[in-house]
């Protein structure tokens, strides 16, 4: 038993080392990237099923690394949160998204992801107000997406912040709904405008382990709470048909478009909404 344990330890150690080293590299590079403007935003359309038109775009952060190419936000956002870079990075995203969206047609909104750390930071409401003022984007055209972890970490502060944001006319969405810890009834205590149904539930629609009943329940919950429901990760016509039949309000996914660079936004709007 002793030998086995030692073997396991030896196997484990270099792997840990490599992980820590990789993280250290990301850390250093992230700090440099913010200064070097190595980030950009790509935009994925959100499609409104009642009007059959694109009603907005979600801004998704992209990092063009000098040697590694494009690094996924799933990899660097957690590091940015840990090293305290998420607040300046998140504020850069807010400014850039509001600037770029201010040039889009008036009916088109922009949705910005806000990390839990940034959401409860002292500067969020000021940063949002400044981004709106400097870009000229009306508050009603900005949506902020936050995840359930915010509610769990600090429910009291969350409610106060949500109300301040509403004062600016901004809408707030609960992102990745169903993947976190909060219960269905918990959602009722917070003034969200929208629920985004996580793509893991959309993926298995109609499948053998069908999640249809979950999707139906969330859409029903949204209706009874007066919240819009948006399904993420829609890739097939069959998923779209089910979501339409269940009364989902909005859909988003590769079926419509992958996230595109800002210069392609007008073409995506033309393609779906006409000239
Ligand atoms: P998210 O907010 O849930 O964003 C949706 C993710 O699903 C995006 O991945 C998008 O490219 C991907 N996606 C869209 N349609 C489909 C589809 O039909 N099928 C599949 N399989 N995937 C689809 P992405 O861009 O890699 O972003 C990953 C996550 O990183 C985001 O998840 C969000 O949590 C985070 N993130 C991205 N940008 C930002 C940001 O500016 N700030 C913060 N705090 N987080 C961000
Ligand atoms: Ca999101
Ligand atoms: Ca999501
Ligand atoms: Ca609805």
PDB file of C-alpha atoms and ligand atoms in Angstrom, residues 58-60 111-114 144-147 173-176 196 232 252, ligand 2:
ATOM      1  CA  UNK A  58     -24.430  38.965 -26.573  1.00  0.00           C
ATOM      2  CA  UNK A  59     -20.881  40.305 -26.229  1.00  0.00           C
ATOM      3  CA  UNK A  60     -18.332  37.506 -25.729  1.00  0.00           C
ATOM      4  CA  UNK A 111     -25.950  41.852 -23.477  1.00  0.00           C
ATOM      5  CA  UNK A 112     -22.775  41.944 -21.379  1.00  0.00           C
ATOM      6  CA  UNK A 113     -21.578  39.174 -19.049  1.00  0.00           C
ATOM      7  CA  UNK A 114     -20.675  40.395 -15.577  1.00  0.00           C
ATOM      8  CA  UNK A 144     -26.278  42.561 -17.929  1.00  0.00           C
ATOM      9  CA  UNK A 145     -25.982  38.791 -17.496  1.00  0.00           C
ATOM     10  CA  UNK A 146     -25.083  37.393 -14.102  1.00  0.00           C
ATOM     11  CA  UNK A 147     -24.991  33.830 -12.779  1.00  0.00           C
ATOM     12  CA  UNK A 173     -30.636  38.498 -16.828  1.00  0.00           C
ATOM     13  CA  UNK A 174     -30.029  35.352 -14.843  1.00  0.00           C
ATOM     14  CA  UNK A 175     -27.475  33.443 -16.931  1.00  0.00           C
ATOM     15  CA  UNK A 176     -26.948  29.656 -17.109  1.00  0.00           C
ATOM     16  CA  UNK A 196     -31.356  32.314 -19.781  1.00  0.00           C
ATOM     17  CA  UNK A 232     -28.998  29.191 -25.248  1.00  0.00           C
ATOM     18  CA  UNK A 252     -29.563  31.960 -29.308  1.00  0.00           C
TER      19      UNK A 252
HETATM   20 CA1  LIG B   2     -23.925  34.822 -20.970  1.00  0.00          CA
END
